[in-house]
């Protein structure tokens, strides 16, 4: 198990809530914005959460995904160590509660991302891809859109672990 170090603690943190927002900035009006709500399990080096891609010029959300992936602590000699989070996302689908109906096919991912963050999670960058579909519902006609952005907002909240009462 790895030691989790951040600006709040130098001990194992357990569960951590990490909210991130990335955008290209004012120079590229209409560029996509990524909102990520993640729960990081720093003991098992895994992440799970929700990703939403929106555009200021679009009338709808471009992509919504349930995401999960791995946390990788990249350590190099001297300054430069980073935290990498690799995510894969799938559409949020609510299957009917009728016996005999439900997931009978494999659903392909609609979101992929690699986040590279400072060890204290204070800033970073993200490269992500999402499936963009035309205005008519033809999933086979979706195309991947790849975006590179700096992370502009980071909200980091550590969950305290409580021992069982005796």
XYZ file of N, CA and C in Angstrom:
498
model
N 0.836 -1.176 0.000
C 0.000 0.000 0.000
C 0.882 1.240 0.000
N 0.421 2.272 -0.660
C 1.236 3.468 -0.790
C 0.875 4.502 0.267
N 1.828 5.345 0.577
C 1.581 6.468 1.471
C 0.972 7.574 0.634
N -0.064 8.171 1.113
C -0.698 9.289 0.414
C -0.237 10.567 1.076
N 0.361 11.464 0.314
C 0.831 12.724 0.873
C 0.168 13.857 0.128
N -0.377 14.796 0.862
C -0.971 15.980 0.258
C -0.805 17.140 1.219
N -1.383 18.270 0.878
C -1.219 19.448 1.705
C -2.017 19.370 3.006
N -2.880 18.401 3.176
C -3.662 18.280 4.400
C -3.057 17.309 5.394
N -2.377 16.292 4.909
C -1.888 15.254 5.809
C -0.700 14.533 5.183
N 0.100 13.883 6.004
C 1.187 13.064 5.491
C 0.964 11.611 5.868
N -0.269 11.263 6.247
C -0.614 9.892 6.584
C -1.605 9.374 5.555
N -1.910 8.094 5.659
C -2.906 7.517 4.775
C -4.217 8.270 4.958
N -4.829 8.635 3.852
C -6.035 9.449 3.940
C -7.305 8.626 3.849
N -7.248 7.471 3.227
C -8.474 6.688 3.050
C -9.256 7.219 1.877
N -10.468 7.716 2.136
C -11.306 8.274 1.072
C -11.140 9.777 0.997
N -11.020 10.271 -0.234
C -10.843 11.693 -0.478
C -11.807 12.109 -1.587
N -12.524 13.214 -1.385
C -13.383 13.757 -2.439
C -12.579 14.798 -3.198
N -12.553 14.664 -4.523
C -11.804 15.576 -5.373
C -12.732 16.069 -6.473
N -12.994 17.355 -6.493
C -13.816 17.974 -7.536
C -12.901 18.824 -8.403
N -12.940 18.589 -9.705
C -12.057 19.290 -10.638
C -12.864 19.915 -11.765
N -12.379 21.048 -12.250
C -12.989 21.673 -13.419
C -11.861 22.114 -14.339
N -11.962 21.737 -15.603
C -10.960 22.166 -16.574
C -11.674 22.872 -17.720
N -11.014 23.892 -18.224
C -11.553 24.611 -19.375
C -10.409 25.266 -20.099
N -10.654 25.592 -21.349
C -9.602 26.160 -22.189
C -9.392 27.635 -21.907
N -10.421 28.348 -21.514
C -10.290 29.758 -21.189
C -11.052 30.641 -22.154
N -10.932 31.937 -21.945
C -11.696 32.904 -22.721
C -11.286 32.967 -24.185
N -10.074 32.559 -24.509
C -9.610 32.640 -25.890
C -10.369 31.707 -26.824
N -10.926 30.645 -26.276
C -11.603 29.646 -27.096
C -13.057 29.498 -26.655
N -13.855 30.504 -26.913
C -15.269 30.450 -26.537
C -15.924 29.266 -27.239
N -16.689 28.512 -26.494
C -17.353 27.342 -27.059
C -16.583 26.050 -26.897
N -15.361 26.137 -26.361
C -14.583 24.921 -26.113
C -15.234 24.148 -24.969
N -15.062 22.845 -24.940
C -15.689 22.051 -23.883
C -15.117 22.355 -22.498
N -15.941 22.131 -21.488
C -15.553 22.240 -20.084
C -15.788 20.884 -19.441
N -14.820 20.404 -18.684
C -14.927 19.121 -18.003
C -15.132 19.359 -16.517
N -16.173 18.768 -15.961
C -16.425 18.766 -14.524
C -16.302 17.330 -14.036
N -15.406 17.110 -13.087
C -15.203 15.775 -12.517
C -15.501 15.806 -11.026
N -16.266 14.845 -10.564
C -16.521 14.628 -9.138
C -15.989 13.230 -8.839
N -14.876 13.158 -8.135
C -14.227 11.870 -7.901
C -14.120 11.554 -6.414
N -14.220 10.284 -6.108
C -13.860 9.774 -4.792
C -12.595 8.961 -4.982
N -11.542 9.367 -4.297
C -10.265 8.669 -4.393
C -10.106 7.761 -3.181
N -9.813 6.505 -3.435
C -9.487 5.547 -2.382
C -7.973 5.431 -2.397
N -7.318 6.220 -1.541
C -5.859 6.281 -1.577
C -5.207 5.039 -0.974
N -5.963 4.239 -0.255
C -5.427 2.994 0.285
C -5.287 1.951 -0.829
N -6.307 1.868 -1.701
C -6.308 0.891 -2.791
C -5.950 1.509 -4.142
N -5.567 2.782 -4.156
C -5.145 3.491 -5.363
C -6.180 3.399 -6.487
N -7.436 3.693 -6.150
C -8.490 3.666 -7.164
C -9.336 4.932 -7.074
N -9.997 5.231 -8.173
C -10.862 6.411 -8.255
C -12.179 6.009 -8.901
N -13.257 6.635 -8.453
C -14.561 6.425 -9.070
C -15.339 7.727 -8.957
N -16.270 7.938 -9.876
C -17.037 9.169 -9.804
C -17.855 9.448 -11.045
N -17.937 10.726 -11.368
C -18.861 11.231 -12.367
C -18.139 12.270 -13.208
N -18.286 12.192 -14.523
C -17.696 13.169 -15.442
C -18.792 13.776 -16.300
N -18.710 15.090 -16.477
C -19.680 15.788 -17.316
C -18.925 16.768 -18.208
N -19.155 16.662 -19.517
C -18.553 17.569 -20.484
C -19.665 18.451 -21.037
N -19.469 19.771 -20.937
C -20.451 20.727 -21.451
C -19.763 21.712 -22.380
N -20.561 22.417 -23.168
C -20.064 23.489 -24.025
C -20.947 24.706 -23.833
N -20.335 25.878 -23.806
C -21.095 27.110 -23.620
C -22.017 27.385 -24.800
N -21.622 26.944 -25.982
C -22.425 27.220 -27.171
C -23.448 26.128 -27.459
N -23.369 25.034 -26.746
C -24.301 23.930 -26.992
C -25.535 24.092 -26.109
N -26.638 23.555 -26.576
C -27.876 23.626 -25.799
C -28.024 22.429 -24.876
N -27.092 21.520 -24.915
C -27.190 20.317 -24.095
C -25.817 19.892 -23.592
N -25.823 18.981 -22.673
C -24.584 18.388 -22.169
C -24.018 17.496 -23.257
N -22.723 17.587 -23.478
C -22.080 16.797 -24.520
C -21.910 15.332 -24.128
N -21.528 15.097 -22.855
C -21.253 13.732 -22.419
C -21.409 13.644 -20.902
N -22.032 12.568 -20.444
C -22.154 12.272 -19.021
C -21.720 10.829 -18.825
N -20.845 10.599 -17.850
C -20.285 9.257 -17.664
C -20.067 8.937 -16.194
N -20.233 7.659 -15.871
C -19.759 7.136 -14.597
C -18.339 6.674 -14.874
N -17.367 7.202 -14.110
C -15.967 6.907 -14.396
C -15.322 6.134 -13.256
N -14.314 5.365 -13.609
C -13.504 4.679 -12.602
C -12.124 4.442 -13.192
N -11.156 4.242 -12.309
C -9.804 4.014 -12.793
C -8.805 3.902 -11.669
N -7.543 4.049 -12.033
C -6.429 3.843 -11.111
C -5.706 5.140 -10.806
N -5.163 5.202 -9.584
C -4.290 6.298 -9.173
C -2.868 5.753 -9.224
N -1.985 6.475 -9.899
C -0.600 6.042 -10.037
C 0.292 7.157 -9.520
N 1.148 6.852 -8.563
C 2.078 7.833 -8.014
C 3.377 7.723 -8.799
N 3.664 8.739 -9.613
C 4.856 8.743 -10.457
C 5.951 9.512 -9.739
N 6.982 8.807 -9.349
C 8.063 9.409 -8.589
C 9.317 9.437 -9.439
N 9.945 10.597 -9.477
C 11.203 10.753 -10.203
C 12.226 11.358 -9.247
N 13.489 11.305 -9.621
C 14.543 11.917 -8.802
C 14.356 13.424 -8.807
N 14.483 14.040 -7.646
C 14.369 15.492 -7.556
C 12.931 15.940 -7.707
N 12.742 17.223 -7.976
C 11.366 17.717 -8.139
C 10.748 17.156 -9.418
N 9.454 17.059 -9.430
C 8.802 16.589 -10.634
C 7.877 15.411 -10.427
N 7.772 14.903 -9.204
C 6.850 13.803 -8.949
C 5.420 14.256 -9.217
N 4.593 13.342 -9.722
C 3.209 13.665 -10.076
C 2.282 12.542 -9.625
N 0.994 12.859 -9.592
C -0.048 11.871 -9.362
C -0.822 11.759 -10.661
N -0.906 10.556 -11.197
C -1.643 10.333 -12.444
C -2.899 9.531 -12.132
N -4.009 9.944 -12.713
C -5.265 9.216 -12.558
C -5.766 8.889 -13.959
N -5.873 7.605 -14.260
C -6.396 7.143 -15.548
C -7.847 6.727 -15.353
N -8.747 7.319 -16.126
C -10.182 7.052 -15.978
C -10.792 6.542 -17.273
N -11.755 5.661 -17.136
C -12.597 5.223 -18.240
C -14.034 5.399 -17.799
N -14.864 5.944 -18.689
C -16.250 6.217 -18.330
C -17.237 5.534 -19.242
N -18.382 5.221 -18.672
C -19.468 4.577 -19.398
C -20.744 5.385 -19.184
N -21.660 5.323 -20.135
C -22.917 6.063 -19.965
C -23.664 5.608 -18.723
N -24.366 6.541 -18.101
C -25.229 6.219 -16.968
C -26.509 5.609 -17.514
N -26.702 4.341 -17.264
C -27.888 3.654 -17.776
C -28.632 3.043 -16.597
N -29.903 3.320 -16.519
C -30.741 2.756 -15.462
C -31.601 1.652 -16.086
N -31.205 0.412 -15.821
C -31.897 -0.728 -16.401
C -33.237 -0.939 -15.699
N -34.227 -1.399 -16.432
C -35.533 -1.660 -15.810
C -35.428 -2.793 -14.782
N -36.266 -2.734 -13.770
C -36.262 -3.736 -12.709
C -37.183 -4.910 -13.040
N -37.369 -5.187 -14.315
C -38.228 -6.274 -14.760
C -37.355 -7.511 -14.983
N -37.687 -8.643 -14.384
C -36.877 -9.846 -14.576
C -36.762 -10.206 -16.065
N -35.559 -10.589 -16.447
C -35.330 -10.990 -17.831
C -34.915 -9.843 -18.730
N -34.977 -8.620 -18.237
C -34.540 -7.478 -19.035
C -33.325 -6.853 -18.365
N -32.505 -6.203 -19.147
C -31.328 -5.563 -18.576
C -30.159 -5.669 -19.522
N -28.951 -5.588 -18.977
C -27.769 -5.555 -19.840
C -27.533 -6.885 -20.537
N -27.905 -6.936 -21.781
C -27.676 -8.137 -22.571
C -26.561 -7.941 -23.573
N -26.089 -6.690 -23.679
C -25.004 -6.389 -24.606
C -23.903 -5.663 -23.843
N -22.725 -5.651 -24.418
C -21.636 -4.907 -23.801
C -21.717 -3.463 -24.270
N -21.679 -2.542 -23.332
C -21.771 -1.125 -23.649
C -20.352 -0.570 -23.745
N -20.004 0.069 -24.865
C -18.652 0.614 -25.004
C -18.480 1.895 -24.183
N -17.247 2.219 -23.825
C -17.008 3.451 -23.067
C -17.348 4.679 -23.904
N -17.711 5.771 -23.204
C -17.972 7.026 -23.900
C -17.075 8.153 -23.393
N -16.099 7.800 -22.521
C -15.216 8.815 -21.953
C -13.906 8.156 -21.529
N -12.786 8.836 -21.787
C -11.462 8.387 -21.340
C -10.680 9.623 -20.919
N -9.926 9.523 -19.836
C -9.154 10.672 -19.374
C -7.885 10.238 -18.661
N -6.871 11.070 -18.777
C -5.651 10.949 -17.986
C -5.410 12.297 -17.335
N -5.421 12.298 -16.005
C -5.141 13.503 -15.235
C -3.722 13.399 -14.704
N -2.981 14.487 -14.764
C -1.648 14.556 -14.176
C -1.685 15.724 -13.205
N -1.548 15.400 -11.907
C -1.701 16.386 -10.843
C -0.424 16.521 -10.037
N -0.284 17.688 -9.415
C 0.810 17.876 -8.466
C 0.566 16.940 -7.279
N 1.611 16.545 -6.547
C 1.435 15.628 -5.409
C 0.460 16.142 -4.352
N 0.287 17.467 -4.241
C -0.657 18.014 -3.267
C -2.042 18.256 -3.883
N -2.248 17.796 -5.115
C -3.517 17.908 -5.836
C -3.933 19.361 -6.109
N -3.025 20.320 -5.995
C -3.385 21.735 -6.111
C -3.608 22.194 -7.543
N -2.990 21.543 -8.510
C -3.138 21.929 -9.911
C -2.712 20.767 -10.793
N -2.976 20.923 -12.079
C -2.594 19.871 -13.003
C -3.168 20.097 -14.378
N -3.179 19.023 -15.148
C -3.704 19.076 -16.504
C -4.420 17.775 -16.798
N -5.248 17.817 -17.820
C -6.024 16.641 -18.177
C -6.075 16.516 -19.697
N -5.936 15.296 -20.157
C -6.184 14.966 -21.560
C -7.368 14.019 -21.534
N -8.452 14.399 -22.202
C -9.638 13.544 -22.178
C -10.258 13.436 -23.553
N -11.018 12.365 -23.723
C -11.762 12.111 -24.957
C -13.185 11.766 -24.580
N -14.119 12.223 -25.380
C -15.509 11.857 -25.159
C -16.166 11.604 -26.507
N -17.167 10.746 -26.480
C -17.909 10.461 -27.707
C -18.939 11.555 -27.917
N -18.876 12.173 -29.083
C -19.836 13.209 -29.445
C -20.737 12.637 -30.523
N -22.029 12.758 -30.292
C -22.999 12.202 -31.220
C -23.689 13.323 -31.986
N -24.078 13.048 -33.215
C -24.859 14.041 -33.966
C -26.236 14.223 -33.329
N -27.024 15.123 -33.869
C -28.330 15.452 -33.285
C -29.357 14.331 -33.392
N -29.099 13.322 -34.160
C -30.035 12.208 -34.245
C -29.441 10.995 -33.532
N -30.283 10.162 -32.958
C -29.790 9.066 -32.100
C -29.260 7.873 -32.897
N -28.047 7.986 -33.372
C -27.394 6.904 -34.098
C -26.045 6.640 -33.427
N -26.014 5.853 -32.330
C -24.766 5.672 -31.588
C -23.590 5.219 -32.434
N -23.848 4.505 -33.507
C -22.744 4.028 -34.331
C -22.063 5.172 -35.079
N -22.688 6.352 -35.095
C -22.113 7.481 -35.815
C -21.361 8.447 -34.912
N -21.189 8.103 -33.643
C -20.464 8.979 -32.730
C -18.994 9.046 -33.097
N -18.363 10.182 -32.772
C -16.931 10.319 -33.030
C -16.242 10.824 -31.769
N -14.996 10.388 -31.576
C -14.232 10.776 -30.398
C -13.689 12.187 -30.582
N -13.853 13.007 -29.559
C -13.295 14.354 -29.524
C -12.222 14.351 -28.443
N -10.996 14.755 -28.800
C -9.884 14.746 -27.845
C -9.567 16.185 -27.436
N -9.393 16.384 -26.119
C -9.184 17.726 -25.573
C -8.027 17.693 -24.570
N -7.175 18.712 -24.618
C -6.121 18.912 -23.622
C -6.424 20.227 -22.914
N -6.465 20.205 -21.573
C -6.761 21.419 -20.824
C -6.013 21.445 -19.496
N -5.784 22.666 -19.008
C -5.292 22.857 -17.642
C -6.479 22.747 -16.696
N -6.239 22.266 -15.506
C -7.288 22.202 -14.504
C -7.324 23.550 -13.791
N -8.484 24.201 -13.828
C -8.613 25.557 -13.287
C -9.171 25.597 -11.874
N -9.969 24.635 -11.498
C -10.555 24.621 -10.157
C -10.332 23.256 -9.531
N -9.879 23.263 -8.288
C -9.678 22.028 -7.535
C -10.302 22.215 -6.161
N -11.182 21.298 -5.789
C -11.757 21.285 -4.442
C -11.426 19.926 -3.854
N -10.707 19.941 -2.761
C -10.152 18.733 -2.168
C -10.688 18.613 -0.754
N -11.355 17.507 -0.439
C -11.900 17.298 0.901
C -11.570 15.891 1.366
N -10.871 15.822 2.465
C -10.454 14.522 3.013
C -11.546 13.986 3.933
N -11.815 12.692 3.832
C -12.780 12.044 4.714
C -12.019 11.466 5.893
N -12.439 11.805 7.076
C -11.783 11.298 8.284
C -12.246 9.884 8.574
N -11.323 9.019 8.922
C -11.651 7.654 9.300
C -11.916 7.615 10.796
N -12.984 6.974 11.190
C -13.372 6.904 12.596
C -13.263 5.457 13.050
N -12.604 5.245 14.196
C -12.495 3.905 14.756
C -13.854 3.465 15.290
N -14.094 2.146 15.268
C -15.327 1.598 15.831
C -15.384 1.865 17.329
N -16.582 2.141 17.820
C -16.750 2.347 19.270
C -16.615 0.997 19.969
N -15.969 0.980 21.107
C -15.774 -0.278 21.838
C -17.032 -0.684 22.548
